Short mmCIF file of C-alpha atoms and ligand atoms in Angstrom, two decimals:
data_model
loop_
_atom_site.label_atom_id
_atom_site.label_comp_id
_atom_site.label_asym_id
_atom_site.label_seq_id
_atom_site.Cartn_x
_atom_site.Cartn_y
_atom_site.Cartn_z
CA UNK A 1 0.00 0.00 0.00
CA UNK A 2 1.45 3.43 -0.88
CA UNK A 3 1.57 6.28 1.62
CA UNK A 4 -1.49 8.10 0.25
CA UNK A 5 -3.60 4.93 0.26
CA UNK A 6 -2.49 4.17 3.82
CA UNK A 7 -3.44 7.65 5.05
CA UNK A 8 -6.81 7.35 3.31
CA UNK A 9 -7.58 3.91 4.79
CA UNK A 10 -6.39 4.99 8.25
CA UNK A 11 -8.62 8.07 8.27
CA UNK A 12 -11.55 5.95 7.07
CA UNK A 13 -10.94 3.54 9.94
CA UNK A 14 -10.93 6.39 12.48
CA UNK A 15 -14.10 7.75 10.89
CA UNK A 16 -15.72 4.30 11.06
CA UNK A 17 -14.90 4.04 14.78
CA UNK A 18 -16.52 7.42 15.41
CA UNK A 19 -19.61 6.52 13.38
CA UNK A 20 -19.93 3.13 15.08
CA UNK A 21 -19.60 4.74 18.51
CA UNK A 22 -22.36 7.15 17.66
CA UNK A 23 -24.61 4.67 15.86
CA UNK A 24 -24.25 1.76 18.30
CA UNK A 25 -24.24 2.58 22.00
CA UNK A 26 -21.89 0.44 24.09
CA UNK A 27 -23.73 -2.54 25.52
CA UNK A 28 -20.90 -4.79 26.66
CA UNK A 29 -17.96 -4.40 29.00
CA UNK A 30 -14.58 -4.31 27.30
CA UNK A 31 -12.62 -4.97 30.49
CA UNK A 32 -11.29 -8.56 30.80
CA UNK A 33 -13.04 -10.81 33.34
CA UNK A 34 -9.79 -11.59 35.13
CA UNK A 35 -7.87 -8.66 36.59
CA UNK A 36 -4.37 -7.72 35.42
CA UNK A 37 -3.02 -9.49 38.51
CA UNK A 38 -4.59 -12.80 37.44
CA UNK A 39 -7.63 -13.23 39.69
CA UNK A 40 -11.23 -12.10 39.94
CA UNK A 41 -11.22 -9.23 42.37
CA UNK A 42 -14.52 -8.80 44.21
CA UNK A 43 -12.83 -7.40 47.31
CA UNK A 44 -12.22 -3.68 46.80
CA UNK A 45 -15.28 -2.36 44.97
CA UNK A 46 -13.61 -1.97 41.60
CA UNK A 47 -16.10 -1.70 38.76
CA UNK A 48 -15.91 -5.04 36.92
CA UNK A 49 -17.93 -3.65 34.00
CA UNK A 50 -15.04 -1.28 33.37
CA UNK A 51 -15.01 2.18 31.84
CA UNK A 52 -16.90 3.59 28.90
CA UNK A 53 -15.33 2.77 25.55
CA UNK A 54 -15.31 6.55 24.98
CA UNK A 55 -13.03 6.94 28.01
CA UNK A 56 -10.64 4.36 26.56
CA UNK A 57 -10.68 6.22 23.28
CA UNK A 58 -9.94 9.52 25.10
CA UNK A 59 -7.06 7.85 26.97
CA UNK A 60 -5.54 6.72 23.66
CA UNK A 61 -5.92 10.12 22.01
CA UNK A 62 -4.40 11.90 25.00
CA UNK A 63 -1.15 9.93 24.99
CA UNK A 64 0.62 11.98 22.33
CA UNK A 65 0.06 15.07 24.50
CA UNK A 66 1.90 13.54 27.44
CA UNK A 67 4.31 16.48 27.27
CA UNK A 68 1.61 18.95 28.34
CA UNK A 69 0.69 19.94 31.88
CA UNK A 70 -3.03 19.25 32.28
CA UNK A 71 -4.09 22.86 32.89
CA UNK A 72 -6.68 22.92 30.14
CA UNK A 73 -8.20 19.47 30.87
CA UNK A 74 -8.39 20.33 34.56
CA UNK A 75 -10.41 23.46 33.82
CA UNK A 76 -12.66 21.65 31.32
CA UNK A 77 -13.55 18.95 33.83
CA UNK A 78 -14.26 21.53 36.53
CA UNK A 79 -16.43 23.46 34.09
CA UNK A 80 -18.44 20.35 33.14
CA UNK A 81 -19.02 19.43 36.79
CA UNK A 82 -19.97 23.00 37.66
CA UNK A 83 -22.49 23.11 34.80
CA UNK A 84 -24.10 19.81 35.79
CA UNK A 85 -24.27 20.72 39.46
CA UNK A 86 -25.28 24.33 38.85
CA UNK A 87 -22.43 25.85 40.83
CA UNK A 88 -19.43 28.02 39.95
CA UNK A 89 -16.22 26.27 38.74
CA UNK A 90 -14.50 27.91 41.74
CA UNK A 91 -16.58 25.61 43.95
CA UNK A 92 -15.21 22.46 42.30
CA UNK A 93 -11.92 20.90 43.40
CA UNK A 94 -10.24 17.91 41.79
CA UNK A 95 -8.04 15.20 43.22
CA UNK A 96 -5.98 12.20 42.18
CA UNK A 97 -8.87 10.04 43.35
CA UNK A 98 -11.22 11.40 45.98
CA UNK A 99 -8.71 10.12 48.58
CA UNK A 100 -6.44 12.99 47.57
CA UNK A 101 -9.13 15.53 48.53
CA UNK A 102 -9.86 13.59 51.72
CA UNK A 103 -6.22 14.04 52.67
CA UNK A 104 -6.52 17.78 51.94
CA UNK A 105 -9.66 18.02 54.08
CA UNK A 106 -8.03 16.06 56.92
CA UNK A 107 -5.14 18.53 56.95
CA UNK A 108 -7.32 21.61 56.52
CA UNK A 109 -9.64 20.85 59.44
CA UNK A 110 -7.12 19.37 61.87
CA UNK A 111 -5.61 20.98 64.93
CA UNK A 112 -4.45 19.36 68.17
CA UNK A 113 -7.34 19.15 70.63
CA UNK A 114 -9.98 19.02 67.89
CA UNK A 115 -12.22 16.09 67.20
CA UNK A 116 -14.01 14.74 64.13
CA UNK A 117 -17.17 12.69 64.30
CA UNK A 118 -18.22 9.84 62.02
CA UNK A 119 -20.07 6.59 61.93
CA UNK A 120 -18.24 3.39 62.84
CA UNK A 121 -17.61 1.14 60.98
CA UNK A 122 -17.19 3.41 57.98
CA UNK A 123 -14.58 4.41 55.42
CA UNK A 124 -11.91 5.82 57.72
CA UNK A 125 -8.85 7.16 55.80
CA UNK A 126 -9.81 10.77 56.58
CA UNK A 127 -9.92 10.03 60.31
CA UNK A 128 -6.66 8.08 60.19
CA UNK A 129 -4.90 11.06 58.60
CA UNK A 130 -6.52 13.52 60.99
CA UNK A 131 -5.34 11.45 63.94
CA UNK A 132 -1.75 12.10 62.85
CA UNK A 133 -2.43 15.81 63.48
CA UNK A 134 -3.64 15.14 67.03
CA UNK A 135 -7.37 14.99 66.23
CA UNK A 136 -9.61 12.66 68.23
CA UNK A 137 -11.93 10.42 66.22
CA UNK A 138 -15.37 10.21 67.83
CA UNK A 139 -16.96 6.99 66.56
CA UNK A 140 -20.71 6.50 66.49
CA UNK A 141 -21.99 2.95 65.88
CA UNK A 142 -24.72 2.28 63.30
CA UNK A 143 -28.33 2.05 64.39
CA UNK A 144 -29.73 -1.47 64.87
CA UNK A 145 -30.87 -1.43 61.22
CA UNK A 146 -27.34 -0.69 59.98
CA UNK A 147 -27.96 2.97 59.22
CA UNK A 148 -25.66 5.89 59.98
CA UNK A 149 -26.93 7.20 63.32
CA UNK A 150 -27.42 10.85 62.35
CA UNK A 151 -29.08 11.75 65.65
CA UNK A 152 -26.20 10.48 67.76
CA UNK A 153 -23.60 12.03 65.44
CA UNK A 154 -25.31 15.39 65.83
CA UNK A 155 -25.52 14.97 69.61
CA UNK A 156 -21.78 14.27 69.74
CA UNK A 157 -20.75 17.57 68.11
CA UNK A 158 -18.98 19.88 70.56
CA UNK A 159 -17.17 23.23 70.27
CA UNK A 160 -14.02 21.21 69.56
CA UNK A 161 -15.53 19.36 66.58
CA UNK A 162 -13.88 20.55 63.37
CA UNK A 163 -15.62 18.19 60.91
CA UNK A 164 -18.49 15.70 60.69
CA UNK A 165 -18.01 12.93 58.12
CA UNK A 166 -20.93 10.95 56.67
CA UNK A 167 -20.39 8.25 54.07
CA UNK A 168 -23.60 7.94 52.04
CA UNK A 169 -24.21 5.22 50.93
CA UNK A 170 -22.25 3.85 53.83
CA UNK A 171 -19.20 1.65 53.17
CA UNK A 172 -18.96 -1.23 54.23
CA UNK A 173 -22.70 -1.83 54.69
CA UNK A 174 -24.30 -0.32 51.59
CA UNK A 175 -27.25 1.41 53.29
CA UNK A 176 -28.51 4.84 52.28
CA UNK A 177 -29.62 7.65 54.57
CA UNK A 178 -33.11 9.07 54.12
CA UNK A 179 -32.38 12.16 51.95
CA UNK A 180 -34.69 14.46 53.93
CA UNK A 181 -33.19 13.39 57.25
CA UNK A 182 -29.66 13.79 55.92
CA UNK A 183 -30.56 17.21 54.52
CA UNK A 184 -31.92 18.36 57.91
CA UNK A 185 -28.79 16.96 59.57
CA UNK A 186 -26.50 18.84 57.18
CA UNK A 187 -28.45 22.07 57.63
CA UNK A 188 -28.34 21.90 61.39
CA UNK A 189 -24.81 20.47 61.92
CA UNK A 190 -23.17 22.78 59.37
CA UNK A 191 -24.09 25.71 61.61
CA UNK A 192 -21.53 24.30 64.05
CA UNK A 193 -18.87 22.65 61.84
CA UNK A 194 -18.41 21.71 58.16
CA UNK A 195 -19.98 18.43 57.07
CA UNK A 196 -18.24 16.19 54.54
CA UNK A 197 -20.62 13.83 52.73
CA UNK A 198 -18.72 11.09 50.90
CA UNK A 199 -20.88 10.10 47.94
CA UNK A 200 -18.43 7.65 46.34
CA UNK A 201 -21.26 5.14 45.71
CA UNK A 202 -24.23 7.48 45.15
CA UNK A 203 -24.33 6.76 41.39
CA UNK A 204 -25.46 3.20 42.19
CA UNK A 205 -28.18 4.19 44.62
CA UNK A 206 -30.94 5.70 42.46
CA UNK A 207 -31.77 9.23 41.30
CA UNK A 208 -28.58 11.09 42.21
CA UNK A 209 -30.26 14.50 42.07
CA UNK A 210 -32.78 13.42 44.67
CA UNK A 211 -30.32 11.63 46.94
CA UNK A 212 -27.26 13.87 46.84
CA UNK A 213 -26.47 16.61 49.33
CA UNK A 214 -25.33 18.80 46.46
CA UNK A 215 -28.42 20.93 47.16
CA UNK A 216 -26.84 21.98 50.49
CA UNK A 217 -23.87 23.34 48.55
CA UNK A 218 -26.17 25.20 46.16
CA UNK A 219 -27.82 26.75 49.22
CA UNK A 220 -24.43 28.02 50.38
CA UNK A 221 -24.06 25.72 53.40
CA UNK A 222 -20.55 24.69 54.52
CA UNK A 223 -21.05 21.15 53.23
CA UNK A 224 -18.46 19.31 51.14
CA UNK A 225 -19.81 16.71 48.71
CA UNK A 226 -17.14 14.22 47.69
CA UNK A 227 -17.44 12.13 44.50
CA UNK A 228 -15.16 9.85 42.51
CA UNK A 229 -14.64 8.47 39.03
CA UNK A 230 -13.27 5.26 40.60
CA UNK A 231 -16.56 3.46 41.15
CA UNK A 232 -19.57 3.62 38.79
CA UNK A 233 -17.49 5.37 36.11
CA UNK A 234 -15.02 2.46 36.20
CA UNK A 235 -11.85 4.55 36.33
CA UNK A 236 -10.26 3.45 39.63
CA UNK A 237 -6.84 3.14 38.00
CA UNK A 238 -7.02 6.63 36.49
CA UNK A 239 -7.27 8.34 39.89
CA UNK A 240 -9.73 11.21 39.52
CA UNK A 241 -12.14 12.45 42.16
CA UNK A 242 -13.81 15.76 42.93
CA UNK A 243 -15.53 17.71 45.64
CA UNK A 244 -18.08 20.48 45.41
CA UNK A 245 -18.42 22.97 48.26
CA UNK A 246 -18.54 26.68 49.05
CA UNK A 247 -15.90 28.78 47.34
CA UNK A 248 -14.36 29.58 50.71
CA UNK A 249 -14.00 25.92 51.73
CA UNK A 250 -12.82 24.96 48.24
CA UNK A 251 -9.97 27.48 48.59
CA UNK A 252 -9.17 26.33 52.11
CA UNK A 253 -9.04 22.59 51.30
CA UNK A 254 -7.19 23.20 48.00
CA UNK A 255 -4.27 24.80 49.77
CA UNK A 256 -3.48 21.54 51.60
CA UNK A 257 -2.84 18.98 48.82
CA UNK A 258 -0.94 18.73 45.55
CA UNK A 259 -3.86 18.61 43.09
CA UNK A 260 -5.52 21.49 44.91
CA UNK A 261 -2.47 23.68 44.47
CA UNK A 262 -1.30 22.59 41.03
CA UNK A 263 -1.48 19.57 38.77
CA UNK A 264 -1.91 16.24 40.56
CA UNK A 265 -4.10 14.40 38.04
CA UNK A 266 -2.52 13.41 34.74
CA UNK A 267 -3.74 14.81 31.44
CA UNK A 268 -4.70 11.25 30.41
CA UNK A 269 -6.73 10.65 33.58
CA UNK A 270 -8.59 13.92 33.19
CA UNK A 271 -9.42 13.24 29.54
CA UNK A 272 -10.72 9.81 30.57
CA UNK A 273 -12.88 11.38 33.29
CA UNK A 274 -14.23 14.03 30.90
CA UNK A 275 -15.26 11.36 28.37
CA UNK A 276 -16.73 9.07 31.05
CA UNK A 277 -18.67 11.92 32.66
CA UNK A 278 -20.36 12.66 29.34
CA UNK A 279 -21.26 9.03 28.64
CA UNK A 280 -24.32 8.77 30.86
CA UNK A 281 -25.61 5.90 28.76
CA UNK A 282 -22.76 3.61 29.84
CA UNK A 283 -23.19 4.77 33.44
CA UNK A 284 -26.85 3.70 33.27
CA UNK A 285 -25.80 0.30 31.87
CA UNK A 286 -23.28 -0.19 34.69
CA UNK A 287 -25.90 0.77 37.26
CA UNK A 288 -28.45 -1.66 35.79
CA UNK A 289 -26.01 -4.56 35.48
CA UNK A 290 -24.71 -3.99 39.00
CA UNK A 291 -28.27 -4.12 40.33
CA UNK A 292 -28.83 -7.41 38.44
CA UNK A 293 -25.70 -8.93 40.00
CA UNK A 294 -26.73 -7.70 43.46
CA UNK A 295 -30.17 -9.25 43.04
CA UNK A 296 -28.58 -12.51 41.90
CA UNK A 297 -26.30 -12.66 44.96
CA UNK A 298 -29.08 -11.72 47.40
CA UNK A 299 -31.42 -14.35 45.85
CA UNK A 300 -28.63 -16.88 46.26
CA UNK A 301 -28.09 -15.91 49.90
CA UNK A 302 -31.83 -16.21 50.55
CA UNK A 303 -31.97 -19.63 48.88
CA UNK A 304 -29.28 -21.02 51.21
CA UNK A 305 -30.53 -19.25 54.35
CA UNK A 306 -27.49 -16.94 54.53
CA UNK A 307 -28.39 -13.56 56.02
CA UNK A 308 -27.19 -10.31 54.43
CA UNK A 309 -27.78 -6.60 54.80
CA UNK A 310 -29.80 -5.12 51.90
CA UNK A 311 -27.56 -2.77 49.94
CA UNK A 312 -28.09 -0.04 47.33
CA UNK A 313 -24.50 -0.15 46.15
CA UNK A 314 -21.92 -2.33 44.49
CA UNK A 315 -21.14 -4.42 47.56
CA UNK A 316 -23.10 -6.58 49.98
CA UNK A 317 -22.15 -7.26 53.59
CA UNK A 318 -23.16 -10.60 54.99
CA UNK A 319 -22.64 -11.82 58.58
CA UNK A 320 -21.01 -15.27 58.71
CA UNK A 321 -21.20 -17.99 61.35
CA UNK A 322 -17.73 -19.23 60.45
CA UNK A 323 -14.45 -17.30 60.45
CA UNK A 324 -14.77 -14.99 57.41
CA UNK A 325 -11.03 -14.87 56.73
CA UNK A 326 -11.03 -18.65 56.46
CA UNK A 327 -13.96 -18.54 53.99
CA UNK A 328 -12.29 -15.80 51.91
CA UNK A 329 -8.98 -17.70 51.80
CA UNK A 330 -10.76 -20.90 50.73
CA UNK A 331 -12.65 -19.12 47.92
CA UNK A 332 -9.43 -17.54 46.73
CA UNK A 333 -7.45 -20.80 46.93
CA UNK A 334 -10.00 -22.92 45.08
CA UNK A 335 -11.65 -20.41 42.72
CA UNK A 336 -9.20 -17.55 42.28
CA UNK A 337 -11.88 -15.10 43.44
CA UNK A 338 -11.01 -12.53 46.09
CA UNK A 339 -13.66 -11.22 48.53
CA UNK A 340 -13.18 -9.10 51.63
CA UNK A 341 -13.38 -10.69 55.11
CA UNK A 342 -14.42 -8.25 57.85
CA UNK A 343 -14.92 -8.35 61.58
CA UNK A 344 -16.88 -5.75 63.53
CA UNK A 345 -17.66 -5.87 67.24
CA UNK A 346 -16.94 -9.60 67.44
CA UNK A 347 -19.08 -10.51 64.42
CA UNK A 348 -17.47 -11.81 61.21
CA UNK A 349 -18.73 -10.67 57.79
CA UNK A 350 -17.96 -11.13 54.13
CA UNK A 351 -18.12 -8.03 51.98
CA UNK A 352 -18.55 -8.98 48.35
CA UNK A 353 -18.21 -6.45 45.52
CA UNK A 354 -20.53 -6.95 42.57
CA UNK A 355 -19.04 -8.31 39.37
CA UNK A 356 -20.29 -9.45 35.98
CA UNK A 357 -22.73 -12.37 35.97
CA UNK A 358 -20.00 -14.85 34.95
CA UNK A 359 -17.99 -13.75 37.98
CA UNK A 360 -21.00 -13.93 40.30
CA UNK A 361 -21.72 -17.49 39.09
CA UNK A 362 -18.17 -18.48 39.95
CA UNK A 363 -18.51 -16.89 43.39
CA UNK A 364 -21.80 -18.58 44.27
CA UNK A 365 -20.39 -21.92 43.12
CA UNK A 366 -17.51 -21.39 45.57
CA UNK A 367 -19.87 -20.25 48.33
CA UNK A 368 -22.06 -23.31 47.88
CA UNK A 369 -19.23 -25.45 49.31
CA UNK A 370 -18.61 -23.14 52.23
CA UNK A 371 -21.82 -21.63 53.61
C1 PLP B 401 -16.51 5.45 50.64
C2 PLP B 401 -15.29 5.66 49.83
N1 PLP B 401 -14.86 6.90 49.64
C3 PLP B 401 -13.75 7.16 48.93
C4 PLP B 401 -13.02 6.14 48.36
C5 PLP B 401 -11.75 6.49 47.65
O1 PLP B 401 -11.83 6.31 46.32
P1 PLP B 401 -10.85 7.01 45.30
O2 PLP B 401 -9.68 7.58 46.03
O3 PLP B 401 -10.46 5.94 44.36
O4 PLP B 401 -11.66 8.10 44.66
C6 PLP B 401 -13.43 4.81 48.52
C7 PLP B 401 -12.66 3.71 47.94
O5 PLP B 401 -12.92 2.54 48.06
C8 PLP B 401 -14.59 4.56 49.29
O6 PLP B 401 -15.04 3.33 49.50
#
């Protein structure tokens, strides 16, 4: 083939890809069933359906611009988030994963003698960092129906409380707070200290606009809503998260971590996030397929008399009679499937992340020998 013919056929191929992406929405996952480390990982809430094909395409196209600092992509992503959430771009901060912002918030609100209040068990990296700055972690157990105990959290706030943290939906249990109750909590507590609502799993839970505390931010309350591209958007390895809050708090938190000050997310990661954020069709597919897998696992648990806590997310927590570490090790040894053993207040649990149906079949086959 001569050079001109090659250029012509190459540009036709690119054109065909664009047309096919537009004409045929993505219906199937393109991520392999086995992780890059050789096993099925249902232990850390990675999205087994993987990212949008448009995000992969954006990753590829971005590579030749690896020489550029991501100033433009950073601003474009902030702008898109601000438009969708109806806030100013100055209220949006980005991080290399939402953990990056969590670290910034831990530093920004810490001082020796302060305390921070959260549910327990919960997702605790923020508290672990804050402890290093001399902050006491006040832990409030769940209610008897495995909900975040908003009443007791509010009662525990003192003049020394510098932050209240609520994970909604709650990790590791997968329950969701009543949106009206959480809204009243945020309104009332934020008069005394900022409230950080970690919505890492909110995309799985239903109508995000109804469930999210973003409305508190729009009302000007000192509430920080934390989101991530690592979960439903399937970009855990790309490391992009964001928070939306008041301009004042955005500036304060930003000054305490690398991405807040300068460029912490790569150009490639940001381009992937921008493409994924605009592909709401794939997000809806991921949400639907995750719900199908969750239903399949819960039906299986019911059929064998194994109790579990109803979840709205991509993981299900189930109390076990036997040692959960032993069960998890056996599943891994025999089936190459990794799940997460937990133990809270003397009770063992398995936390299983949802996967594709083939992966769930493999898991239930393994469980059938063990439960
Ligand atoms: C509740 C919750 N928040 C935040 C994160 C951090 O996610 P990332 O740093 O990948 O955005 C996780 C990760 O598992 C999580 O479970």
